[in-house]
């Protein structure tokens, strides 16, 4: 079937049952978002759509097909075929009788169209029988929907159709299905505006006629009176037309054969009695003695057996005959069969069936071979232009479909680019850069910075292949990246931000670029999660879990975007340097805290152990602490493995934050803690990023060693 049919089916589902239903149907193999009008699609696709729609909507196939028939009529009207359909006939019988002719005309544009055929038969009782023939089984339920819609729209009548018979008919050897409908037609009770006007005119005419009768009543009687009234009105009343035939045909045989160069006359035995001049030229065998028409031609429409009885049965149909000549020069004739009772012969008045000038050349014909009065001359020229327009339409539809697909791909690539950009820069800062705005540097009075590195990383690198190191780091940092989302990295507008990975080092900051009261709690919980996640990563040398050192420090920083070609969000200040010192002076598998971070976490439900005073390079004596755990939140809660909500912090439950979290939080008796023990199950899966960045500083495995930087230097780490 052509894409026009599938587009109609798509329109029906979307208008009657909603876009969501079509979205489900479009998941079938081969279904497109847009069907191209002049492209041929496999019948299996259309039938699969119908079956799936019936199953999805839980409605019988006959009901759905009836709806489709009604919608198909409306769809054709909207597609520009309204005027063409209205002019097929003045009543329903004439309309149905000319459907095959319409299909024949449309076949000039839709060359692969395999349309059904219709035939009307009037019984002796006055009943109307509609014969439907099709190569596609099971679709006859469409017919009542179409005919009922036509009768209602064009003829203001109501039609009921009942299936009388369904079988394969011998006379339709090429068709798989023959269904006979009993058609009952009744006029609608309501009247249209045109009918009202016509009724008014009729009443006015009746009054005039009655007045004339009164004036002539004394002079005329009976039929003479009626005749006088009609003549008096001088044709105001239209009489039923009765044709007048001549006593003899005033036409020479030679003139007839020249005027109709492609006609054929044959008798009941199909013997050829007379032919036009041009058909003699292309099929000279017809002139042979006792030549029969079925020796040189076969009937391809309607698909009936080549007998005089079958032809007379379909006498009102348009007949298409195809010659048995060489395949490269097959001649097709299209025309009308006329039965001549007195001669016992059939006149086939026809002309070549051609779609384009190319077909005209392929058959070996010229425009001069067609009679001057034959509209085939104009039809070939007009259809040549029509075919060119169709080709342009096809190209436009293909380009439109390509643009739609490219637009989808572009949108997908844009999402990937934005995902990568947001992984490298804070979201609101990235949006400002995308808009071409400059990002001003800002002071942050307080934030918490975390540094971590892998213990004995240098020894691991020396003993392993590079690819093993890459796999180890990628596994570890993917787990760390997931933890940033668990602690609501994006929903709180990057209140808890992963800043950078450098070699085996990993750095995060809380409270930058958007200040938050719980920056220390978030970083502390993240640090505990890092230590748990690291146990799931295997050392490629020893085969045992790796160990990490973690250091935290709280203080002020300056942050801003540096660079244009490849902008980086940078943190400046002694807080960065001190946080790095906490990591380098830490102990394997421990979280090392400065006194400022300890002050933020004190009395907040964290289990903290004092380490005492140690000598810190460039800082002198410092009192530091070890973070051992969180007494209010379980390990599964920190790792996001518990069922429930994701809100761990009080500010997440304020205002709109509470609505975003989607959970009910019961506050504990520790309002100053800033931490709430809640479940964390509905966490989004985060696509991990593997970072490959060379370290700007050196880290020894000995906890007492200091970085290789100058003691008075300030460490700057890029985002």
XYZ file of C-alpha atoms in Angstrom:
719
model
C 0.000 0.000 0.000
C 1.062 3.569 -0.557
C 2.083 5.818 2.298
C -1.191 7.714 1.865
C -3.057 4.753 3.424
C -0.653 4.463 6.352
C -0.820 8.225 6.917
C -4.611 7.945 7.082
C -4.302 5.130 9.632
C -1.895 7.241 11.674
C -4.299 10.191 11.524
C -7.208 8.015 12.694
C -5.324 6.669 15.717
C -3.983 10.076 16.745
C -7.317 11.902 16.366
C -9.597 9.237 17.851
C -7.355 7.549 20.423
C -4.587 10.055 21.196
C -0.921 10.552 20.419
C 0.101 8.180 23.214
C -1.596 5.274 21.425
C 0.265 6.017 18.209
C 3.543 6.287 20.112
C 2.995 2.717 21.300
C 2.124 1.520 17.784
C 5.148 3.278 16.292
C 7.410 0.923 18.246
C 6.575 -1.823 15.729
C 9.357 -2.693 13.259
C 9.216 -0.629 10.076
C 6.830 2.000 11.459
C 7.975 5.551 10.791
C 7.024 8.813 12.421
C 6.030 10.112 8.986
C 4.927 8.099 5.963
C 5.773 9.426 2.519
C 2.685 9.733 0.318
C 4.056 8.238 -2.894
C 6.227 5.532 -1.347
C 5.031 1.932 -1.515
C 4.972 0.047 1.799
C 4.468 -3.657 2.355
C 0.876 -4.693 3.055
C 2.158 -6.648 6.048
C 3.091 -3.376 7.772
C -0.409 -1.950 7.394
C -2.088 -5.169 8.497
C 0.250 -5.402 11.495
C -0.673 -1.858 12.507
C -4.376 -2.710 12.311
C -3.963 -5.898 14.353
C -1.809 -4.190 16.962
C -4.240 -1.272 17.226
C -7.167 -3.650 17.790
C -5.213 -5.520 20.454
C -4.038 -2.341 22.156
C -7.467 -0.672 22.124
C -9.325 -3.926 22.867
C -11.862 -3.442 20.061
C -12.976 -5.919 17.352
C -11.281 -5.671 13.967
C -14.571 -5.045 12.128
C -15.341 -2.030 14.330
C -11.880 -0.547 13.849
C -11.956 -1.096 10.077
C -15.394 0.517 9.884
C -13.978 3.553 11.683
C -11.038 3.540 9.309
C -13.390 3.528 6.291
C -15.274 6.546 7.594
C -12.047 8.371 8.419
C -10.515 7.465 5.050
C -13.320 9.299 3.236
C -12.775 12.421 5.361
C -9.006 12.104 4.949
C -9.370 12.026 1.143
C -11.530 15.132 1.236
C -8.955 16.979 3.319
C -6.207 15.827 0.941
C -7.828 17.696 -1.952
C -10.038 15.006 -3.516
C -13.324 16.555 -2.360
C -14.375 18.044 -5.715
C -13.312 14.948 -7.597
C -15.415 12.725 -5.336
C -18.478 14.977 -5.527
C -18.530 14.838 -9.324
C -18.489 11.033 -9.590
C -22.276 10.710 -9.676
C -25.586 12.343 -8.915
C -26.687 9.495 -6.674
C -25.121 6.709 -4.671
C -25.463 4.112 -7.453
C -23.701 6.346 -9.970
C -21.040 7.207 -7.396
C -20.191 3.559 -6.730
C -20.322 2.726 -10.439
C -17.623 5.280 -11.191
C -15.236 4.324 -8.385
C -13.337 1.949 -10.662
C -12.896 4.747 -13.203
C -11.522 6.965 -10.451
C -9.084 4.247 -9.410
C -8.024 3.886 -13.024
C -7.266 7.590 -13.201
C -5.379 7.570 -9.895
C -3.325 4.631 -11.168
C -1.678 7.093 -13.567
C -0.011 8.671 -10.517
C 0.019 5.650 -8.191
C 1.351 3.100 -10.657
C 1.728 0.324 -8.069
C -1.791 0.804 -6.706
C -3.794 -2.399 -6.408
C -7.250 -0.991 -5.738
C -10.402 -2.984 -5.019
C -13.234 -3.119 -7.549
C -16.925 -2.317 -7.068
C -20.027 -3.310 -9.001
C -23.655 -2.414 -8.335
C -26.450 -4.860 -9.160
C -30.160 -4.091 -8.904
C -32.392 -7.089 -8.163
C -35.904 -7.643 -9.481
C -37.246 -6.614 -6.079
C -35.477 -3.269 -6.378
C -32.794 -4.122 -3.836
C -29.319 -2.796 -4.374
C -26.423 -5.248 -4.159
C -22.852 -4.033 -3.924
C -20.171 -6.469 -5.128
C -16.734 -5.845 -3.609
C -13.626 -7.518 -5.047
C -10.171 -7.282 -3.500
C -6.809 -9.009 -3.441
C -6.572 -8.347 0.290
C -8.604 -10.639 2.492
C -10.377 -9.464 5.623
C -10.587 -5.744 4.812
C -14.145 -5.652 3.510
C -15.340 -4.058 6.780
C -13.821 -0.817 5.495
C -16.453 -0.601 2.739
C -19.513 0.120 4.968
C -17.635 2.923 6.691
C -16.774 4.574 3.364
C -20.216 4.149 1.745
C -22.063 5.345 4.850
C -19.866 8.452 5.065
C -20.367 9.169 1.335
C -24.145 8.765 1.559
C -24.363 11.064 4.556
C -22.047 13.749 3.186
C -23.002 13.856 -0.501
C -26.560 12.510 -0.706
C -27.990 13.338 2.721
C -29.090 9.771 3.275
C -28.516 6.968 5.714
C -27.165 3.622 4.553
C -27.176 0.229 6.229
C -25.126 -2.572 4.731
C -25.442 -6.294 5.402
C -23.078 -8.987 4.175
C -25.020 -11.505 2.089
C -22.198 -13.600 0.710
C -18.442 -13.891 1.038
C -16.555 -16.182 -1.315
C -14.055 -16.491 -4.120
C -15.741 -16.063 -7.456
C -14.672 -17.910 -10.577
C -15.158 -14.836 -12.701
C -12.683 -12.923 -10.526
C -9.795 -15.342 -10.824
C -7.264 -12.661 -9.968
C -8.990 -11.522 -6.806
C -8.898 -13.350 -3.501
C -12.105 -12.054 -1.988
C -15.618 -11.334 -3.270
C -18.132 -9.913 -0.804
C -21.752 -9.071 -1.637
C -23.471 -6.373 0.452
C -27.192 -5.664 0.638
C -27.483 -1.861 0.675
C -30.505 -0.129 2.198
C -30.645 3.624 1.634
C -33.078 5.983 3.396
C -33.258 9.772 3.245
C -32.303 11.786 6.305
C -35.066 13.473 8.248
C -33.369 16.857 8.329
C -32.995 19.041 5.286
C -30.042 21.047 4.136
C -30.212 24.686 3.117
C -30.113 23.741 -0.572
C -32.940 21.280 -0.068
C -35.013 23.924 1.691
C -34.448 26.348 -1.168
C -35.335 23.639 -3.678
C -38.501 22.873 -1.737
C -39.465 26.544 -1.735
C -38.928 26.770 -5.473
C -41.038 23.627 -5.945
C -43.882 25.057 -3.895
C -43.783 28.321 -5.847
C -43.828 26.409 -9.113
C -46.732 24.270 -7.883
C -48.745 27.394 -7.027
C -48.110 28.822 -10.506
C -49.128 25.538 -12.063
C -52.298 25.382 -9.939
C -53.286 28.918 -10.961
C -52.799 28.009 -14.624
C -54.969 24.923 -14.169
C -57.732 27.045 -12.673
C -57.640 29.443 -15.621
C -57.764 26.592 -18.158
C -60.177 24.338 -16.288
C -63.153 25.426 -18.257
C -61.469 24.954 -21.624
C -59.432 21.759 -21.245
C -59.841 18.448 -19.496
C -57.667 15.419 -18.648
C -54.338 15.045 -20.443
C -55.167 17.990 -22.657
C -55.277 20.157 -19.566
C -51.905 18.900 -18.308
C -50.352 19.313 -21.747
C -51.694 22.844 -22.021
C -50.234 23.772 -18.624
C -46.775 22.471 -19.578
C -46.778 24.224 -22.938
C -48.079 27.415 -21.357
C -45.140 27.564 -18.997
C -42.815 27.371 -22.032
C -40.507 24.803 -20.555
C -40.640 25.910 -16.936
C -41.245 22.293 -16.033
C -38.452 20.003 -17.166
C -39.749 16.855 -18.848
C -37.862 13.576 -18.618
C -35.296 13.461 -21.414
C -35.947 10.906 -24.144
C -33.160 10.469 -26.716
C -33.908 10.474 -30.432
C -32.082 7.996 -32.672
C -31.732 8.265 -36.484
C -33.288 5.693 -38.797
C -29.880 4.874 -40.182
C -26.289 5.679 -39.172
C -25.098 8.616 -41.231
C -21.461 7.636 -41.156
C -19.154 5.830 -43.547
C -17.327 2.719 -42.383
C -13.999 4.238 -43.376
C -14.687 7.441 -41.497
C -15.671 5.472 -38.390
C -12.447 3.415 -38.453
C -10.392 6.600 -38.877
C -12.287 8.533 -36.209
C -11.908 5.701 -33.701
C -8.515 4.213 -34.649
C -8.328 1.822 -31.649
C -11.833 0.321 -31.570
C -12.622 -3.389 -31.871
C -15.917 -5.123 -32.699
C -16.236 -8.810 -31.803
C -19.084 -11.280 -31.622
C -20.284 -13.722 -28.988
C -17.506 -16.151 -29.890
C -14.918 -13.343 -29.494
C -14.269 -13.380 -33.256
C -12.995 -10.016 -34.446
C -15.402 -8.412 -36.923
C -13.998 -4.903 -37.210
C -10.961 -2.902 -35.989
C -9.681 0.661 -36.087
C -6.871 1.638 -38.422
C -4.186 2.092 -35.793
C -4.889 -1.072 -33.835
C -4.472 -2.912 -37.158
C -1.005 -1.409 -37.448
C 0.152 -2.507 -34.005
C -1.701 -5.840 -33.835
C -1.902 -6.976 -37.457
C -2.953 -10.489 -36.449
C -6.443 -9.226 -35.725
C -7.055 -9.067 -39.467
C -6.539 -12.796 -39.874
C -9.528 -14.957 -40.682
C -11.327 -16.362 -37.637
C -9.003 -14.385 -35.336
C -10.370 -14.093 -31.808
C -9.692 -11.234 -29.456
C -8.486 -13.473 -26.625
C -5.648 -14.740 -28.885
C -3.987 -11.328 -28.777
C -5.322 -9.676 -25.625
C -6.077 -10.534 -22.026
C -8.361 -8.638 -19.652
C -6.479 -7.147 -16.712
C -9.357 -5.013 -15.389
C -11.874 -5.994 -14.304
C -10.318 -9.376 -13.656
C -12.972 -11.532 -15.279
C -12.782 -14.524 -17.552
C -12.607 -13.572 -21.224
C -16.167 -14.573 -22.199
C -19.004 -12.511 -23.566
C -21.166 -13.402 -20.545
C -18.602 -12.122 -18.035
C -18.043 -8.962 -20.050
C -21.766 -8.238 -20.223
C -22.006 -8.757 -16.466
C -19.447 -6.002 -15.918
C -20.636 -3.894 -18.857
C -20.624 -0.688 -16.762
C -16.987 -1.101 -15.778
C -14.006 0.331 -17.549
C -12.101 -2.435 -19.336
C -8.312 -2.565 -19.654
C -6.827 -5.049 -22.127
C -3.163 -5.969 -22.506
C -1.598 -7.382 -25.645
C 0.495 -10.563 -25.789
C 3.273 -8.815 -27.696
C 6.901 -8.664 -26.628
C 7.347 -7.508 -23.022
C 9.322 -4.476 -24.140
C 6.422 -3.148 -26.230
C 3.249 -4.236 -24.471
C 0.194 -2.329 -25.638
C -2.511 -1.608 -23.084
C -5.953 -0.426 -24.151
C -8.496 1.255 -21.906
C -12.103 1.905 -22.821
C -15.781 1.036 -22.715
C -17.693 -2.068 -23.787
C -20.999 -1.499 -25.622
C -23.326 -4.413 -26.423
C -25.132 -4.189 -29.782
C -28.177 -6.407 -29.377
C -29.359 -6.367 -33.023
C -25.926 -7.412 -34.315
C -25.084 -9.746 -31.446
C -21.680 -8.047 -31.213
C -19.668 -6.080 -28.647
C -18.042 -2.745 -29.450
C -14.862 -2.019 -27.517
C -14.310 1.701 -27.903
C -10.855 2.359 -26.486
C -7.565 4.209 -26.656
C -4.019 3.362 -25.482
C -3.459 3.460 -21.734
C -0.401 5.665 -21.222
C 1.070 7.426 -18.210
C 3.878 9.438 -19.717
C 5.688 10.384 -22.887
C 8.279 7.736 -22.050
C 5.629 5.007 -22.174
C 4.389 6.473 -25.450
C 7.867 5.999 -26.914
C 8.324 2.542 -25.375
C 5.160 1.273 -27.066
C 6.235 2.785 -30.359
C 3.426 5.322 -30.570
C 3.363 9.027 -31.332
C 0.861 11.680 -30.425
C -0.172 11.685 -34.085
C -1.417 8.110 -33.671
C -4.068 9.308 -31.221
C -7.289 10.790 -32.549
C -7.664 14.539 -32.318
C -10.740 14.175 -30.126
C -9.059 11.614 -27.824
C -8.342 13.176 -24.446
C -5.468 10.710 -24.034
C -3.312 13.244 -25.899
C -3.938 15.894 -23.246
C -3.843 13.363 -20.441
C -0.348 12.149 -21.380
C 1.000 15.695 -21.515
C -0.675 16.722 -18.279
C 0.392 13.567 -16.485
C 3.981 14.118 -17.633
C 3.923 17.350 -15.675
C 2.127 15.623 -12.831
C 4.826 12.943 -12.616
C 7.481 15.633 -12.448
C 5.600 17.313 -9.606
C 5.261 13.974 -7.834
C 8.998 13.408 -8.098
C 9.615 16.834 -6.587
C 7.129 16.021 -3.833
C 8.917 12.748 -3.154
C 12.244 14.533 -2.971
C 10.824 17.136 -0.598
C 9.327 14.440 1.639
C 12.608 12.527 1.683
C 14.549 15.681 2.508
C 12.035 16.527 5.194
C 12.427 13.072 6.713
C 16.217 13.349 6.509
C 16.089 16.749 8.219
C 13.859 15.339 10.942
C 16.277 12.469 11.571
C 19.260 14.826 11.485
C 17.460 17.116 13.911
C 16.945 14.199 16.305
C 20.599 13.214 16.000
C 21.629 16.827 16.519
C 19.488 17.055 19.625
C 21.018 13.821 20.951
C 24.532 15.092 20.276
C 23.635 18.406 21.911
C 22.514 16.555 25.024
C 25.784 14.610 25.075
C 27.762 17.829 24.697
C 25.822 19.522 27.477
C 26.259 16.470 29.713
C 29.999 16.607 29.173
C 30.034 20.379 29.670
C 28.081 20.145 32.912
C 30.503 17.460 34.087
C 33.393 19.874 33.562
C 31.791 23.113 34.785
C 29.041 24.025 37.253
C 25.700 24.040 35.449
C 24.803 27.703 35.950
C 28.302 28.789 35.008
C 28.245 26.594 31.904
C 24.895 28.142 30.928
C 26.337 31.635 31.274
C 29.277 30.718 29.050
C 26.905 29.167 26.475
C 24.973 32.443 26.392
C 28.200 34.334 25.732
C 28.215 36.016 29.132
C 31.313 36.575 31.217
C 31.522 34.876 34.606
C 32.803 37.096 37.376
C 35.134 35.733 40.039
C 33.684 35.546 43.525
C 34.809 35.256 47.131
C 33.359 32.443 49.205
C 33.664 33.039 52.925
C 33.479 29.394 53.832
C 33.606 26.083 52.000
C 34.971 22.593 52.589
C 37.583 21.085 50.267
C 38.529 17.401 50.034
C 41.658 15.823 48.570
C 42.352 12.121 48.219
C 44.942 9.899 46.596
C 45.773 6.203 46.295
C 48.282 4.771 48.742
C 51.413 3.294 47.027
C 50.168 4.515 43.673
C 53.723 5.047 42.435
C 54.645 1.440 43.217
C 51.489 0.173 41.502
C 52.344 2.138 38.356
C 55.856 0.714 38.316
C 54.645 -2.887 38.599
C 51.649 -2.872 36.224
C 50.838 -2.322 32.593
C 49.356 1.103 31.852
C 46.027 -0.401 30.807
C 45.642 -2.005 34.244
C 46.182 1.383 35.878
C 43.573 2.939 33.609
C 41.033 0.247 34.490
C 41.686 0.620 38.203
C 41.364 4.427 38.173
C 38.299 4.349 35.946
C 36.567 1.861 38.252
C 37.403 3.897 41.339
C 36.524 7.314 39.952
C 33.289 6.040 38.433
C 32.192 5.026 41.926
C 33.283 8.389 43.302
C 31.391 10.229 40.549
C 28.245 8.322 41.455
C 28.590 9.451 45.052
C 28.437 13.081 43.967
C 24.947 12.450 42.621
C 23.897 10.523 45.723
C 24.521 13.638 47.775
C 22.238 15.661 45.508
C 24.933 17.252 43.425
C 22.599 18.595 40.746
C 19.291 19.025 42.505
C 20.771 21.515 44.927
C 22.419 23.367 42.019
C 25.843 21.843 42.546
C 26.047 22.704 46.219
C 28.357 19.705 46.432
C 30.762 19.828 43.499
C 33.318 17.392 42.167
C 36.220 19.594 41.091
C 39.004 17.537 39.586
C 40.902 14.289 39.338
C 44.623 14.556 38.763
C 46.428 11.258 38.282
C 45.481 9.331 41.405
C 44.269 12.483 43.195
C 40.614 13.423 43.525
C 39.245 16.728 44.772
C 35.789 17.983 45.653
C 34.457 21.149 47.211
C 31.251 21.862 49.076
C 29.724 25.326 49.167
C 31.109 26.438 45.786
C 29.897 27.902 43.482
C 26.566 28.100 45.371
C 26.993 28.579 49.124
C 25.288 26.041 51.368
C 25.091 25.691 55.131
C 25.751 21.948 55.002
C 28.920 22.046 52.889
C 30.976 20.292 55.572
C 28.328 17.592 56.181
C 28.127 16.815 52.474
C 31.869 16.555 52.005
C 32.217 14.471 55.165
C 29.547 12.004 54.052
C 31.140 11.895 50.618
C 34.506 11.103 52.201
C 32.977 8.222 54.156
C 31.430 6.948 50.922
C 34.782 7.193 49.129
C 36.415 5.006 51.713
C 33.640 2.402 51.384
C 33.749 2.508 47.567
C 37.542 2.136 47.503
C 37.226 -1.243 49.186
C 35.408 -2.504 46.083
C 38.368 -1.628 43.810
C 41.135 -4.207 43.495
C 44.859 -3.432 43.517
C 46.179 -4.957 40.245
C 49.475 -5.836 41.948
C 48.349 -7.468 45.189
C 44.810 -8.412 44.247
C 43.597 -6.816 47.487
C 41.355 -3.734 47.875
C 43.168 -0.445 47.371
C 43.625 2.075 50.158
C 43.146 5.817 49.908
C 44.114 8.816 52.006
C 41.553 11.599 52.403
C 42.051 15.098 53.764
C 39.468 17.832 54.504
C 39.814 21.499 55.327
C 37.282 24.312 55.694
C 37.938 27.952 54.900
C 37.540 30.816 52.405
C 38.419 30.627 48.672
C 38.340 32.763 45.556
C 36.695 31.095 42.536
C 36.302 32.103 38.906
C 36.557 31.052 35.255
C 39.978 31.288 33.614
C 40.612 30.977 29.868
C 38.502 31.381 26.723
C 39.429 28.559 24.354
C 39.167 25.954 27.101
C 37.686 27.675 30.169
C 38.332 26.226 33.604
C 36.628 26.983 36.883
C 39.523 27.649 39.289
C 39.808 27.783 43.066
C 42.468 30.006 44.638
C 43.503 30.419 48.257
C 45.324 28.942 51.195
C 42.320 26.717 51.941
C 43.160 24.639 48.855
C 46.776 24.312 49.970
C 45.823 23.337 53.542
C 43.341 20.706 52.315
C 46.121 19.177 50.241
C 48.357 19.140 53.328
C 45.654 17.287 55.262
C 45.632 14.592 52.573
C 49.426 14.275 52.263
C 49.879 14.117 56.051
C 47.047 11.630 56.472
C 47.063 7.931 57.240
C 46.031 5.171 54.784
C 42.308 4.317 54.919
C 41.643 7.321 57.177
C 39.862 10.630 56.698
C 42.036 13.442 58.030
C 40.300 16.624 59.267
C 41.637 20.044 60.086
C 40.427 21.843 63.194
C 38.202 24.164 61.120
C 36.412 21.215 59.529
C 36.114 19.556 62.936
C 34.374 22.691 64.242
C 31.804 22.425 61.445
C 31.141 18.727 62.115
C 31.194 18.857 65.916
C 27.908 17.846 67.556
C 26.447 16.910 64.142
C 26.263 13.164 64.699
C 29.686 12.278 63.264
C 32.091 9.931 65.027
C 35.356 11.910 65.216
C 38.602 10.968 66.954
C 41.286 13.502 67.855
C 44.703 12.770 66.329
C 46.575 15.436 68.275
C 49.139 17.955 67.116
C 51.336 17.232 64.090
C 53.903 19.237 62.168
C 52.462 20.413 58.852
C 54.811 21.733 56.183
C 54.369 25.486 55.883
C 51.790 25.540 58.686
C 53.684 24.472 61.747
C 51.910 22.664 64.549
C 48.226 21.842 63.826
C 45.661 19.920 65.839
C 43.962 17.433 63.508
C 41.278 14.750 63.707
C 40.153 11.508 62.097
C 36.578 11.091 60.816
C 35.475 7.542 61.656
C 31.826 7.482 60.631
C 28.333 8.985 60.765
C 26.251 7.888 63.729
C 22.982 9.072 62.162
C 23.254 7.562 58.684
C 24.096 3.971 57.806
C 26.704 3.002 55.257
C 23.969 1.958 52.853
C 22.381 5.370 53.287
C 25.641 7.118 52.470
C 26.145 4.886 49.439
C 22.554 5.387 48.287
C 21.568 1.738 48.591
C 18.685 2.049 51.059
C 15.028 2.221 50.025
C 13.394 5.594 50.458
C 14.257 9.218 49.771
C 17.524 10.924 48.973
C 17.303 13.890 51.363
C 20.124 13.768 53.917
C 20.257 17.452 54.795
C 17.829 19.866 56.422
C 18.003 22.491 53.697
C 16.834 19.906 51.161
C 13.492 19.848 52.989
C 12.912 23.611 52.949
C 10.472 25.200 50.544
C 10.561 23.648 47.091
C 13.390 21.326 48.132
C 10.946 19.298 50.169
C 8.723 18.837 47.117
C 11.691 17.812 44.945
C 12.814 15.170 47.423
C 9.384 13.531 47.383
C 9.688 11.979 50.860
C 8.361 12.665 54.299
C 11.177 13.577 56.692
C 10.854 13.306 60.436
C 13.205 15.697 62.151
C 15.421 14.298 64.810
C 16.012 15.983 68.148
C 19.170 17.613 66.895
C 18.170 20.783 65.014
C 21.732 22.038 64.889
C 23.097 18.881 63.299
C 21.966 19.670 59.791
C 21.844 15.939 59.066
C 18.778 13.737 58.798
C 18.903 9.956 58.553
C 16.758 9.144 55.510
C 16.661 6.420 52.922
C 18.278 6.881 49.508
C 16.935 4.487 46.884
C 15.484 6.352 43.918
C 18.826 7.660 42.702
C 19.438 8.332 39.065
C 22.119 6.353 37.351
C 25.051 8.591 36.511
C 27.164 8.061 33.450
C 30.729 7.867 34.767
C 33.544 9.911 33.299
C 37.131 8.634 33.236
C 39.572 11.488 33.774
C 43.033 11.499 32.211
C 44.882 14.529 33.595
C 48.556 14.810 34.491
C 49.307 15.792 38.141
C 50.650 19.314 38.761
C 52.282 18.223 42.031
C 54.038 15.189 43.461
C 52.747 12.966 46.264
C 54.901 10.498 48.171
C 53.486 7.453 49.849
C 55.077 8.368 53.202
C 52.565 10.324 55.223
C 55.324 12.498 56.700
C 56.537 13.754 53.310
C 55.343 17.110 51.999
C 54.424 18.166 48.466
C 57.178 19.206 46.168
C 55.847 22.750 45.963
C 57.432 25.694 47.701
C 56.236 25.964 51.297
C 54.889 29.469 50.697
C 53.103 28.548 47.456
C 49.329 28.545 47.130
C 47.902 25.496 45.370
C 45.468 26.209 42.500
C 43.351 23.395 41.119
C 41.310 23.769 37.920
C 37.761 22.543 37.492
